Short mmCIF file of C-alpha atoms in Angstrom, two decimals:
data_model
loop_
_atom_site.label_atom_id
_atom_site.label_comp_id
_atom_site.label_asym_id
_atom_site.label_seq_id
_atom_site.Cartn_x
_atom_site.Cartn_y
_atom_site.Cartn_z
CA MET S 1 25.22 -0.10 -67.42
CA LYS S 2 25.47 -3.77 -66.51
CA LYS S 3 27.24 -2.85 -63.27
CA LEU S 4 24.48 -0.36 -62.41
CA PHE S 5 21.86 -3.04 -63.01
CA ILE S 6 23.66 -5.49 -60.73
CA ILE S 7 23.96 -2.86 -57.99
CA SER S 8 20.25 -2.09 -58.31
CA VAL S 9 19.36 -5.78 -57.99
CA ILE S 10 21.58 -6.21 -54.94
CA LEU S 11 20.13 -3.09 -53.35
CA ALA S 12 16.56 -4.25 -54.02
CA CYS S 13 17.29 -7.66 -52.55
CA THR S 14 18.93 -6.10 -49.51
CA LEU S 15 15.96 -3.80 -48.88
CA SER S 16 13.55 -6.69 -49.38
CA CYS S 17 15.44 -8.86 -46.88
CA TYR S 18 15.61 -5.94 -44.45
CA ALA S 19 11.86 -5.31 -44.69
CA GLN S 20 11.15 -9.01 -44.28
CA ALA S 21 13.38 -9.19 -41.21
CA ILE S 22 11.74 -6.11 -39.67
CA PHE S 23 8.21 -7.44 -40.14
CA ASN S 24 9.07 -10.92 -38.93
CA GLU S 25 10.94 -9.79 -35.81
CA ARG S 26 9.05 -10.13 -32.57
CA PRO S 27 9.97 -10.54 -28.92
CA LYS S 28 9.57 -13.97 -27.40
CA LEU S 29 7.23 -12.62 -24.73
CA VAL S 30 5.14 -9.53 -23.98
CA VAL S 31 4.61 -8.67 -20.30
CA GLY S 32 2.00 -6.15 -19.18
CA ILE S 33 2.14 -4.91 -15.59
CA VAL S 34 -0.67 -2.78 -14.14
CA VAL S 35 -0.29 -1.29 -10.67
CA ASP S 36 -3.76 -0.50 -9.36
CA GLN S 37 -4.25 3.09 -8.12
CA MET S 38 -0.65 4.12 -8.84
CA ARG S 39 -0.32 7.87 -9.33
CA TRP S 40 2.34 9.04 -11.79
CA ASP S 41 4.10 11.10 -9.11
CA TYR S 42 4.80 7.96 -7.05
CA LEU S 43 7.73 7.26 -9.38
CA SER S 44 9.49 10.40 -8.17
CA ARG S 45 8.11 10.26 -4.62
CA TYR S 46 9.70 6.86 -3.96
CA TYR S 47 12.64 7.08 -6.35
CA ASP S 48 15.37 7.58 -3.73
CA ARG S 49 14.07 4.67 -1.67
CA LEU S 50 13.81 2.18 -4.52
CA GLY S 51 16.28 -0.59 -5.22
CA ALA S 52 18.30 -0.73 -8.41
CA ASP S 53 16.52 -3.74 -9.94
CA GLY S 54 12.81 -2.89 -9.83
CA PHE S 55 11.12 0.37 -10.80
CA ARG S 56 14.48 2.11 -11.21
CA ARG S 57 15.67 -0.48 -13.70
CA LEU S 58 12.61 0.22 -15.83
CA ILE S 59 13.08 3.99 -15.52
CA GLU S 60 16.85 4.07 -16.04
CA GLN S 61 17.00 1.54 -18.86
CA GLY S 62 13.57 1.91 -20.42
CA TYR S 63 11.42 4.64 -21.94
CA SER S 64 9.10 6.76 -19.79
CA CYS S 65 6.00 8.55 -21.04
CA ASN S 66 5.72 11.18 -18.35
CA ASN S 67 2.44 12.69 -19.47
CA CYS S 68 0.15 9.69 -19.94
CA LEU S 69 -3.47 10.62 -19.25
CA ILE S 70 -6.74 8.73 -19.03
CA ASN S 71 -9.07 10.17 -21.68
CA TYR S 72 -12.48 9.17 -20.33
CA ILE S 73 -14.54 9.30 -17.15
CA PRO S 74 -15.12 7.56 -14.79
CA THR S 75 -11.58 6.44 -13.97
CA VAL S 76 -12.10 3.11 -12.22
CA THR S 77 -10.38 -0.28 -12.14
CA ALA S 78 -12.33 -2.41 -14.61
CA ILE S 79 -12.41 0.35 -17.21
CA GLY S 80 -8.71 1.11 -16.80
CA HIS S 81 -7.55 -2.46 -17.23
CA THR S 82 -9.79 -2.91 -20.24
CA SER S 83 -8.77 0.35 -21.90
CA ILE S 84 -5.06 -0.43 -21.50
CA TYR S 85 -5.33 -3.73 -23.35
CA THR S 86 -8.00 -2.82 -25.93
CA GLY S 87 -6.76 0.67 -26.78
CA SER S 88 -10.37 1.72 -26.43
CA THR S 89 -12.88 3.29 -24.01
CA PRO S 90 -16.25 2.29 -22.50
CA ALA S 91 -18.06 3.80 -25.47
CA PHE S 92 -16.67 0.94 -27.55
CA HIS S 93 -15.40 -1.88 -25.31
CA GLY S 94 -18.50 -1.84 -23.09
CA ILE S 95 -16.84 -2.26 -19.69
CA CYS S 96 -18.40 0.82 -18.09
CA GLY S 97 -17.38 0.33 -14.48
CA ASN S 98 -16.69 -2.31 -11.89
CA ASN S 99 -20.47 -2.48 -11.69
CA PHE S 100 -22.88 -1.16 -14.29
CA CYS S 101 -26.20 -1.93 -15.89
CA ILE S 102 -26.86 -3.74 -19.14
CA ASP S 103 -30.26 -2.69 -20.46
CA GLY S 104 -31.38 -1.86 -16.92
CA HIS S 105 -30.04 -4.96 -15.20
CA ARG S 106 -27.18 -4.47 -12.75
CA THR S 107 -24.14 -6.61 -13.38
CA TYR S 108 -20.61 -6.96 -12.10
CA CYS S 109 -18.15 -6.35 -14.93
CA THR S 110 -17.01 -9.98 -15.24
CA GLN S 111 -20.10 -11.69 -13.86
CA ASP S 112 -21.10 -14.76 -15.86
CA ASP S 113 -23.64 -17.15 -14.36
CA SER S 114 -23.20 -19.54 -17.29
CA VAL S 115 -19.73 -20.63 -16.10
CA GLU S 116 -18.56 -22.47 -13.00
CA THR S 117 -15.79 -21.90 -10.47
CA VAL S 118 -12.69 -24.02 -11.07
CA GLY S 119 -10.44 -24.64 -8.07
CA SER S 120 -12.87 -23.73 -5.30
CA ASP S 121 -16.39 -24.43 -4.04
CA LEU S 122 -17.26 -20.72 -3.85
CA PRO S 123 -19.24 -18.78 -6.47
CA ARG S 124 -16.49 -16.18 -6.85
CA GLY S 125 -15.21 -18.08 -9.87
CA LYS S 126 -18.40 -17.54 -11.87
CA GLU S 127 -16.58 -14.91 -13.89
CA SER S 128 -15.49 -14.47 -17.51
CA PRO S 129 -14.78 -11.81 -20.14
CA ARG S 130 -18.23 -12.32 -21.71
CA ASN S 131 -19.28 -8.67 -21.12
CA LEU S 132 -16.20 -7.40 -22.95
CA LEU S 133 -17.18 -6.24 -26.45
CA ALA S 134 -13.70 -5.63 -27.89
CA ASN S 135 -10.47 -7.54 -28.54
CA THR S 136 -7.35 -7.11 -26.42
CA ILE S 137 -3.67 -7.19 -27.37
CA GLY S 138 -3.63 -10.85 -26.40
CA ASP S 139 -6.64 -11.62 -28.59
CA GLN S 140 -4.94 -9.96 -31.55
CA LEU S 141 -1.72 -11.84 -30.86
CA ARG S 142 -3.54 -15.17 -30.79
CA LEU S 143 -5.44 -14.32 -33.97
CA HIS S 144 -2.21 -13.39 -35.73
CA THR S 145 -0.49 -16.65 -34.79
CA ASP S 146 -3.54 -18.85 -35.43
CA PHE S 147 -3.90 -19.23 -31.65
CA ARG S 148 -0.44 -20.70 -31.13
CA SER S 149 0.49 -17.86 -28.74
CA LYS S 150 -0.27 -18.38 -25.07
CA VAL S 151 -1.92 -15.53 -23.13
CA ILE S 152 -2.34 -15.70 -19.35
CA GLY S 153 -3.63 -13.18 -16.80
CA VAL S 154 -2.76 -13.15 -13.07
CA SER S 155 -4.06 -10.90 -10.29
CA TYR S 156 -5.61 -10.72 -6.84
CA LYS S 157 -8.79 -9.28 -8.41
CA ASP S 158 -10.85 -11.33 -10.85
CA ARG S 159 -11.49 -8.35 -13.16
CA ALA S 160 -7.80 -7.45 -13.20
CA ALA S 161 -6.86 -10.95 -14.38
CA ILE S 162 -9.75 -11.54 -16.78
CA LEU S 163 -10.17 -8.28 -18.69
CA PRO S 164 -6.50 -7.70 -19.63
CA ALA S 165 -6.06 -11.26 -20.91
CA GLY S 166 -9.10 -10.99 -23.17
CA ARG S 167 -11.80 -13.29 -24.47
CA SER S 168 -9.54 -15.88 -26.14
CA ALA S 169 -6.96 -16.14 -23.34
CA ASN S 170 -5.61 -19.54 -22.36
CA ALA S 171 -6.11 -18.76 -18.68
CA ALA S 172 -6.80 -16.12 -16.05
CA TYR S 173 -6.16 -16.74 -12.37
CA TRP S 174 -7.30 -14.73 -9.34
CA ILE S 175 -7.35 -15.22 -5.57
CA ASP S 176 -10.06 -16.91 -3.55
CA THR S 177 -9.36 -15.17 -0.22
CA LYS S 178 -11.35 -17.63 1.89
CA HIS S 179 -9.33 -20.64 0.80
CA ALA S 180 -6.06 -18.74 0.15
CA CYS S 181 -5.65 -20.06 -3.37
CA PHE S 182 -5.75 -19.05 -7.01
CA ILE S 183 -8.85 -20.04 -8.95
CA THR S 184 -10.28 -19.66 -12.45
CA SER S 185 -13.53 -20.44 -14.25
CA SER S 186 -14.85 -22.97 -16.74
CA TRP S 187 -14.60 -20.30 -19.45
CA TYR S 188 -10.93 -21.30 -19.60
CA MET S 189 -10.71 -24.89 -18.36
CA ASP S 190 -12.51 -27.64 -16.49
CA GLU S 191 -9.72 -28.35 -14.01
CA LEU S 192 -6.72 -26.47 -12.65
CA PRO S 193 -3.37 -27.58 -14.08
CA GLN S 194 -1.30 -29.66 -11.69
CA TRP S 195 1.25 -26.87 -11.31
CA VAL S 196 -1.50 -24.51 -10.05
CA LYS S 197 -2.70 -27.15 -7.58
CA ASP S 198 0.87 -27.54 -6.33
CA PHE S 199 1.25 -23.76 -6.08
CA ASN S 200 -1.98 -23.48 -4.10
CA ALA S 201 -0.83 -26.19 -1.70
CA ARG S 202 2.30 -24.16 -0.92
CA MET S 203 0.37 -20.90 -0.73
CA GLY S 204 -2.04 -22.46 1.78
CA LYS S 205 0.89 -23.01 4.15
CA ASN S 206 2.29 -19.47 3.82
CA GLN S 207 2.08 -17.98 7.31
CA GLU S 208 1.83 -14.38 6.07
CA VAL S 209 -1.05 -15.35 3.83
CA LEU S 210 -2.78 -17.21 6.65
CA ARG S 211 -2.39 -14.25 9.02
CA ALA S 212 -3.86 -11.89 6.43
CA GLY S 213 -6.84 -14.17 5.79
CA ASN S 214 -9.73 -12.59 3.90
CA ASP S 215 -7.99 -9.21 4.18
CA ILE S 216 -4.95 -10.27 2.15
CA GLY S 217 -5.51 -7.33 -0.21
CA LEU S 218 -4.58 -5.00 2.65
CA TYR S 219 -1.10 -6.49 2.95
CA PRO S 220 2.00 -6.33 0.73
CA VAL S 221 2.12 -10.15 0.78
CA CYS S 222 -0.76 -9.99 -1.72
CA GLY S 223 1.65 -8.54 -4.27
CA THR S 224 4.29 -11.08 -3.32
CA VAL S 225 2.04 -14.08 -3.98
CA THR S 226 0.81 -12.44 -7.19
CA THR S 227 4.44 -12.25 -8.30
CA ASP S 228 5.04 -15.84 -7.22
CA MET S 229 2.05 -16.95 -9.29
CA ALA S 230 3.16 -14.93 -12.31
CA ILE S 231 6.62 -16.54 -12.13
CA ALA S 232 5.03 -19.98 -11.71
CA ALA S 233 2.91 -19.39 -14.82
CA LEU S 234 5.96 -18.16 -16.70
CA GLN S 235 7.97 -21.26 -15.83
CA ASN S 236 5.34 -23.99 -15.93
CA GLU S 237 3.66 -22.80 -19.12
CA GLN S 238 7.08 -22.14 -20.67
CA LEU S 239 6.03 -18.67 -21.75
CA GLY S 240 8.45 -17.11 -24.20
CA CYS S 241 10.04 -20.45 -25.05
CA GLY S 242 8.03 -21.41 -28.13
CA GLU S 243 8.06 -20.32 -31.76
CA SER S 244 5.22 -17.81 -31.28
CA THR S 245 5.21 -14.74 -29.04
CA ASP S 246 3.38 -15.27 -25.74
CA MET S 247 1.85 -12.75 -23.34
CA LEU S 248 1.71 -12.51 -19.55
CA CYS S 249 -0.64 -9.94 -17.97
CA VAL S 250 0.09 -9.19 -14.32
CA SER S 251 -1.93 -6.80 -12.18
CA TYR S 252 -1.03 -5.74 -8.65
CA SER S 253 -4.19 -4.93 -6.67
CA GLN S 254 -2.97 -4.54 -3.09
CA THR S 255 -1.92 -0.96 -3.83
CA ASP S 256 -5.55 -0.09 -4.58
CA VAL S 257 -6.99 -1.84 -1.52
CA ILE S 258 -4.40 -0.18 0.71
CA GLY S 259 -5.00 3.20 -0.95
CA HIS S 260 -8.74 3.03 -0.31
CA LYS S 261 -8.04 2.17 3.32
CA TYR S 262 -5.05 4.43 4.09
CA SER S 263 -4.90 6.97 1.22
CA THR S 264 -1.81 8.29 -0.56
CA ARG S 265 0.39 8.94 2.47
CA GLY S 266 1.73 6.98 5.43
CA GLU S 267 3.58 3.85 6.36
CA HIS S 268 1.07 1.41 4.86
CA THR S 269 1.22 2.95 1.39
CA ASP S 270 5.00 3.34 1.64
CA GLU S 271 5.42 -0.31 2.59
CA ALA S 272 3.16 -1.42 -0.27
CA TYR S 273 5.25 0.33 -2.93
CA LEU S 274 8.64 -0.52 -1.49
CA THR S 275 7.67 -4.19 -1.25
CA LEU S 276 6.24 -4.05 -4.76
CA ASP S 277 9.57 -2.68 -5.97
CA LYS S 278 11.26 -5.86 -4.71
CA ASP S 279 8.57 -8.06 -6.26
CA ILE S 280 9.01 -6.41 -9.64
CA ALA S 281 12.76 -6.96 -9.34
CA ARG S 282 12.09 -10.68 -8.73
CA LEU S 283 9.80 -10.86 -11.75
CA LEU S 284 12.40 -9.19 -13.97
CA LYS S 285 15.07 -11.60 -12.72
CA ALA S 286 12.84 -14.56 -13.57
CA LEU S 287 12.16 -13.12 -17.04
CA ASP S 288 15.89 -12.65 -17.62
CA ALA S 289 16.58 -16.22 -16.59
CA GLN S 290 13.92 -17.85 -18.76
CA VAL S 291 13.46 -15.57 -21.76
CA GLY S 292 16.68 -13.59 -21.74
CA GLN S 293 17.27 -9.90 -21.19
CA GLY S 294 16.31 -8.03 -24.35
CA ASN S 295 14.08 -10.85 -25.59
CA TYR S 296 10.89 -9.69 -23.90
CA LEU S 297 8.87 -6.49 -24.27
CA LEU S 298 7.44 -5.13 -21.02
CA PHE S 299 5.23 -2.19 -20.15
CA LEU S 300 4.17 -0.93 -16.74
CA THR S 301 1.25 1.41 -16.15
CA ALA S 302 -1.77 1.98 -13.89
CA ASP S 303 -5.51 1.68 -14.31
CA HIS S 304 -6.07 5.02 -12.51
CA GLY S 305 -4.56 7.18 -9.77
CA GLY S 306 -6.09 8.38 -6.52
CA ALA S 307 -7.04 11.60 -4.74
CA HIS S 308 -5.46 12.74 -1.52
CA ASN S 309 -7.67 12.17 1.50
CA TRP S 310 -10.03 15.15 1.82
CA ARG S 311 -9.28 15.64 5.52
CA PHE S 312 -5.56 15.73 4.75
CA MET S 313 -6.26 18.40 2.11
CA GLN S 314 -8.33 20.52 4.47
CA GLU S 315 -5.73 20.27 7.22
CA HIS S 316 -3.29 21.93 4.84
CA LYS S 317 -5.82 24.57 3.69
CA LEU S 318 -6.22 22.91 0.30
CA ASN S 319 -9.48 22.43 -1.54
CA GLY S 320 -11.22 19.13 -1.06
CA GLY S 321 -14.05 17.44 0.75
CA PRO S 322 -16.62 14.66 0.78
CA TRP S 323 -19.43 14.33 -1.74
CA MET S 324 -22.16 12.73 0.38
CA ALA S 325 -23.70 10.63 -2.37
CA GLU S 326 -26.40 8.93 -0.30
CA GLU S 327 -27.63 12.17 1.24
CA VAL S 328 -27.68 13.83 -2.18
CA LEU S 329 -29.68 10.91 -3.60
CA GLN S 330 -32.30 11.24 -0.86
CA SER S 331 -32.57 14.99 -1.44
CA ILE S 332 -33.13 14.44 -5.14
CA GLU S 333 -35.89 11.87 -4.58
CA LYS S 334 -37.65 14.25 -2.19
CA GLU S 335 -37.48 17.07 -4.73
CA VAL S 336 -38.79 14.87 -7.55
CA ALA S 337 -41.67 13.65 -5.37
CA LYS S 338 -42.46 17.26 -4.44
CA VAL S 339 -42.63 18.29 -8.11
CA PHE S 340 -44.44 15.29 -9.59
CA GLY S 341 -46.20 13.72 -6.62
CA ASN S 342 -44.77 10.28 -7.39
CA THR S 343 -44.61 7.62 -4.69
CA LYS S 344 -41.95 5.32 -6.15
CA PRO S 345 -38.27 6.31 -6.43
CA VAL S 346 -37.20 7.37 -9.92
CA ILE S 347 -33.48 6.62 -9.51
CA ASP S 348 -32.47 3.00 -9.71
CA ARG S 349 -28.91 3.50 -8.44
CA ASN S 350 -25.87 5.77 -8.35
CA LEU S 351 -22.62 4.21 -9.61
CA ASP S 352 -19.35 6.09 -10.11
CA CYS S 353 -21.02 9.52 -10.09
CA ARG S 354 -23.64 8.37 -12.61
CA TYR S 355 -27.37 8.15 -12.02
CA PHE S 356 -29.18 5.21 -13.56
CA LEU S 357 -32.86 6.14 -13.76
CA ASP S 358 -35.60 3.60 -13.14
CA LYS S 359 -37.38 4.02 -16.45
CA LYS S 360 -39.91 1.33 -15.63
CA ALA S 361 -40.99 3.10 -12.44
CA ILE S 362 -41.05 6.44 -14.24
CA GLY S 363 -43.27 5.02 -16.98
CA GLU S 364 -45.60 3.22 -14.60
CA GLN S 365 -46.24 6.50 -12.76
CA GLY S 366 -46.97 8.34 -15.98
CA LEU S 367 -44.01 10.68 -15.66
CA ASP S 368 -42.17 12.33 -18.52
CA LEU S 369 -38.59 11.02 -18.57
CA GLN S 370 -37.01 14.21 -19.86
CA LYS S 371 -38.84 16.38 -17.33
CA VAL S 372 -37.73 14.06 -14.54
CA LYS S 373 -34.13 14.38 -15.75
CA GLU S 374 -34.43 18.16 -15.81
CA VAL S 375 -35.58 18.25 -12.19
CA ILE S 376 -32.74 15.91 -11.11
CA ILE S 377 -30.17 17.98 -13.01
CA GLY S 378 -31.52 21.21 -11.53
CA CYS S 379 -31.36 19.73 -8.05
CA LEU S 380 -27.78 18.51 -8.54
CA ARG S 381 -26.64 21.89 -9.83
CA GLN S 382 -27.80 23.44 -6.58
CA MET S 383 -25.65 21.07 -4.54
CA PRO S 384 -22.46 22.55 -3.05
CA ASN S 385 -19.28 21.44 -4.82
CA ALA S 386 -20.98 20.15 -7.99
CA ALA S 387 -18.87 21.46 -10.88
CA PHE S 388 -20.81 20.01 -13.83
CA VAL S 389 -24.00 18.00 -14.28
CA ILE S 390 -24.48 16.26 -17.63
CA ASP S 391 -27.47 14.75 -19.39
CA TYR S 392 -25.66 12.10 -21.42
CA GLU S 393 -28.23 12.07 -24.25
CA HIS S 394 -27.97 15.83 -24.75
CA ILE S 395 -24.31 16.33 -23.97
CA ASN S 396 -23.47 18.28 -27.13
CA SER S 397 -26.07 20.95 -26.40
CA GLN S 398 -24.70 21.70 -22.92
CA PRO S 399 -22.10 24.39 -22.12
CA LEU S 400 -19.17 22.23 -21.06
CA PRO S 401 -15.38 22.60 -21.26
CA PRO S 402 -14.12 20.38 -24.11
CA ILE S 403 -12.02 18.24 -21.75
CA ILE S 404 -15.13 17.32 -19.71
CA ARG S 405 -17.36 16.80 -22.76
CA ASP S 406 -14.85 14.66 -24.61
CA ARG S 407 -14.00 12.44 -21.65
CA ALA S 408 -17.66 12.02 -20.74
CA ILE S 409 -18.53 11.00 -24.31
CA MET S 410 -15.67 8.50 -24.47
CA GLY S 411 -16.86 7.00 -21.18
CA TYR S 412 -20.50 6.73 -22.26
CA ASN S 413 -22.12 3.58 -23.60
CA TYR S 414 -25.82 4.01 -24.35
CA ARG S 415 -26.86 0.63 -22.96
CA ARG S 416 -24.54 0.54 -19.96
CA SER S 417 -23.59 3.96 -18.56
CA GLY S 418 -26.73 5.41 -17.04
CA ASP S 419 -28.42 8.73 -17.73
CA ILE S 420 -26.88 11.58 -15.73
CA LEU S 421 -23.23 12.24 -14.83
CA TYR S 422 -22.14 14.69 -12.17
CA VAL S 423 -18.60 15.98 -11.83
CA PRO S 424 -17.55 17.35 -8.41
CA GLU S 425 -15.14 20.20 -7.87
CA PRO S 426 -11.40 19.38 -7.67
CA GLY S 427 -10.49 17.53 -4.48
CA TYR S 428 -14.02 16.28 -3.84
CA TYR S 429 -15.03 12.65 -4.18
CA GLU S 430 -17.83 10.30 -3.19
CA TYR S 431 -17.46 9.57 0.51
CA GLY S 432 -18.17 6.12 1.86
CA GLY S 433 -18.31 2.88 -0.05
CA TRP S 434 -14.79 2.35 -1.38
CA SER S 435 -13.05 4.93 0.83
CA SER S 436 -12.48 4.84 4.58
CA PRO S 437 -12.39 8.04 6.70
CA ILE S 438 -8.59 8.12 6.37
CA GLY S 439 -8.46 6.56 2.91
CA THR S 440 -9.26 7.73 -0.58
CA THR S 441 -10.93 6.82 -3.83
CA HIS S 442 -10.83 7.76 -7.53
CA GLY S 443 -13.05 8.13 -10.56
CA GLU S 444 -12.69 11.72 -11.79
CA TRP S 445 -11.06 13.50 -14.73
CA ASN S 446 -8.56 15.37 -12.56
CA PRO S 447 -4.80 14.68 -12.83
CA TYR S 448 -4.69 12.96 -9.43
CA ASP S 449 -6.99 10.28 -10.87
CA ALA S 450 -6.11 10.47 -14.56
CA HIS S 451 -2.32 10.99 -14.73
CA ILE S 452 -0.68 7.56 -14.68
CA PRO S 453 2.83 6.13 -15.13
CA LEU S 454 3.75 4.49 -18.42
CA LEU S 455 7.11 2.74 -18.78
CA PHE S 456 8.30 0.58 -21.68
CA TYR S 457 11.26 -1.72 -21.28
CA GLY S 458 13.17 -4.45 -23.08
CA TRP S 459 12.90 -5.59 -26.67
CA LYS S 460 13.63 -2.75 -29.17
CA ILE S 461 13.14 -0.11 -26.43
CA ASP S 462 15.77 2.60 -26.20
CA HIS S 463 16.36 4.57 -23.03
CA GLY S 464 14.58 7.93 -23.00
CA ALA S 465 11.52 9.90 -21.99
CA THR S 466 8.88 12.20 -23.39
CA SER S 467 6.58 14.79 -21.85
CA ARG S 468 4.28 14.80 -24.87
CA GLU S 469 0.69 14.03 -23.96
CA VAL S 470 -0.22 10.43 -24.66
CA HIS S 471 -3.21 8.43 -23.49
CA ILE S 472 -4.02 5.15 -21.82
CA THR S 473 -5.59 4.10 -25.13
CA ASP S 474 -2.22 4.50 -26.90
CA ILE S 475 -0.63 1.57 -25.09
CA ALA S 476 -2.31 -1.21 -27.10
CA PRO S 477 -1.61 0.22 -30.57
CA THR S 478 2.00 0.88 -29.56
CA VAL S 479 2.53 -2.72 -28.49
CA CYS S 480 0.73 -4.04 -31.58
CA GLN S 481 2.84 -1.82 -33.84
CA LEU S 482 6.01 -3.20 -32.26
CA LEU S 483 4.68 -6.73 -32.80
CA HIS S 484 3.58 -5.97 -36.37
CA ILE S 485 0.09 -7.23 -35.68
CA GLN S 486 -3.27 -5.57 -36.20
CA GLN S 487 -4.60 -3.26 -33.49
CA PRO S 488 -7.53 -4.48 -31.37
CA ASN S 489 -10.82 -4.20 -33.20
CA ALA S 490 -12.20 -1.23 -31.23
CA CYS S 491 -8.89 0.61 -30.80
CA VAL S 492 -9.11 4.41 -30.83
CA GLY S 493 -5.57 5.14 -29.63
CA GLU S 494 -2.47 5.99 -31.64
CA ALA S 495 0.93 4.32 -31.54
CA ILE S 496 3.50 6.32 -29.58
CA THR S 497 5.97 7.09 -32.35
CA GLU S 498 8.85 7.88 -30.01
CA ILE S 499 8.79 4.16 -29.17
CA THR S 500 7.74 2.54 -32.44
CA LYS S 501 9.84 4.87 -34.65
#
C-alpha cells in the first residue's frame, strides 16, 4: 500500500511538471509572412523552379494547409492582413476595406490625422492602427507578457505594416517611395532609431531602388529591401533574444502591385515570385543565425488571391469579363432620377463592389431610403453578369446561397460597409482603378480570390499537410494556442488541431 502511494505521488508530480513545462514552453520568436495577392496554386505552379531554401523549405519541412479559404467578402488587402492577425472579420474588427466610410465619412484604413510622419516630410506617415477595433496576435502576446514582448511590422505598404502589428506594437515601418526610405508615425515613436536612419542612408544609395523610383512596388527589389529591413529589425532590436517571445510581421507587397499591372501570368509575375523565393531564403538564414533553427515559429499566408485577366480568359474560351463599375453607376443614377425626379445623386460612392448611399442627399430630397434601395437593386439585377445583389440590412430575407450570405454577413459592419453589395459572375471583376488592361484585381468570394496558401514552420511544427477546409480566421487562434496565450478579443476562428494537437 505504501509503495502504491509513493508511485501515485511520483506520477502526480511528474504529470504536474509535464503540464507546467508544456504551458511555459514558447518559441523565442514568432514570424508572420504575408505575400500580397498570392494564389494558393502558385506553390505548385512555381515549385520546380524554386530553390531548396525558400518556399520549398517551408513546404518540405513544415505543415501545409492546402484548403485555406477566406470566409468573408470583399477579399482585399487591408481586410486580409487584419483578419489574419485578429482571427476575425470586418463585422468585428472594423477594417472594412482599404478605403471605407465611418458613419458616412470616407477614410483610408490606417488614416490618422492626429499623428505625424516620422522619418520624412511627407504626409504619408500620418497613419496608425486607430481604426482597428480588435486585438492582434501581437497585442495578445504583449498583454500576456506585461508588454515585455517586442512586436514590429515591416512592409512596403503602410496598411500591411500597421494592421498586422496591432495597436500596441513597438513599431511599424513602411516605404516612403519619394525619398526611398522607411518611415513610421508618431503613434509609435517621435524619432527613428539610429539603426533605421543608417539603413535608410544605405537604401538611398541602392541603384536598383533609385532606378525604380516612385514605382518601386512594380519591381522585385521592393521585396528585397523589405527583407533587408526585416533582417535589420531582427538584428538591431535583438528579436528572439530576450526572456519573452517577440514577434516580427513581414508583408511582401510587390507581388500585389505587379499582379494588378501584369496579372497572374508572364515574366514579370514569374520574376517577382522567383526573387521572393530567394528573399525568403535569406530571411530564414538570418533567423537561423540569430534565433536558432527550431526556436522560432513561422507562418506564411496571403491576404487574398487574384483573378486571371479577363482578356486572357476570353482568349481561351473561358468565362470572364469586365464589370464596368463607372458606367453601371451612371446608369443607376439615371434610373433613380427617372423614377423619383431627384436632381442630386443618391449614391455617395462605390467601393469594392459595395454602394454607399448618400443618406443626407436622399433625406434632403424627401426620398424614401428603402424605396431608393429597391430601385438600385432592381437596376443592378438587370445588369449583365450580376450574379447576386444584396441589401445588407435585409440579407436574411433574400434568396441567397449560404456561402454568399455567410461571407457577406461576416464582411459587413453596420457603420462602415455601405448599403448594397453586388456579386458578379465568376471571372468578372471591376475594370479600371486597381487593374490595368493586361493586369488583374481581386475582391470576390471565388476560389481564385479566396483560396490562399497557409504554411506553418519551425517550433513544434511537424512535417505534414491537410486538405481539410480551414479559414484565414483560424491562423490567429492556432498561433495563440501554440503560445498558450489568449486569443485576440474579437477572434471567431478555431485553432487548427492538426497543428496544435
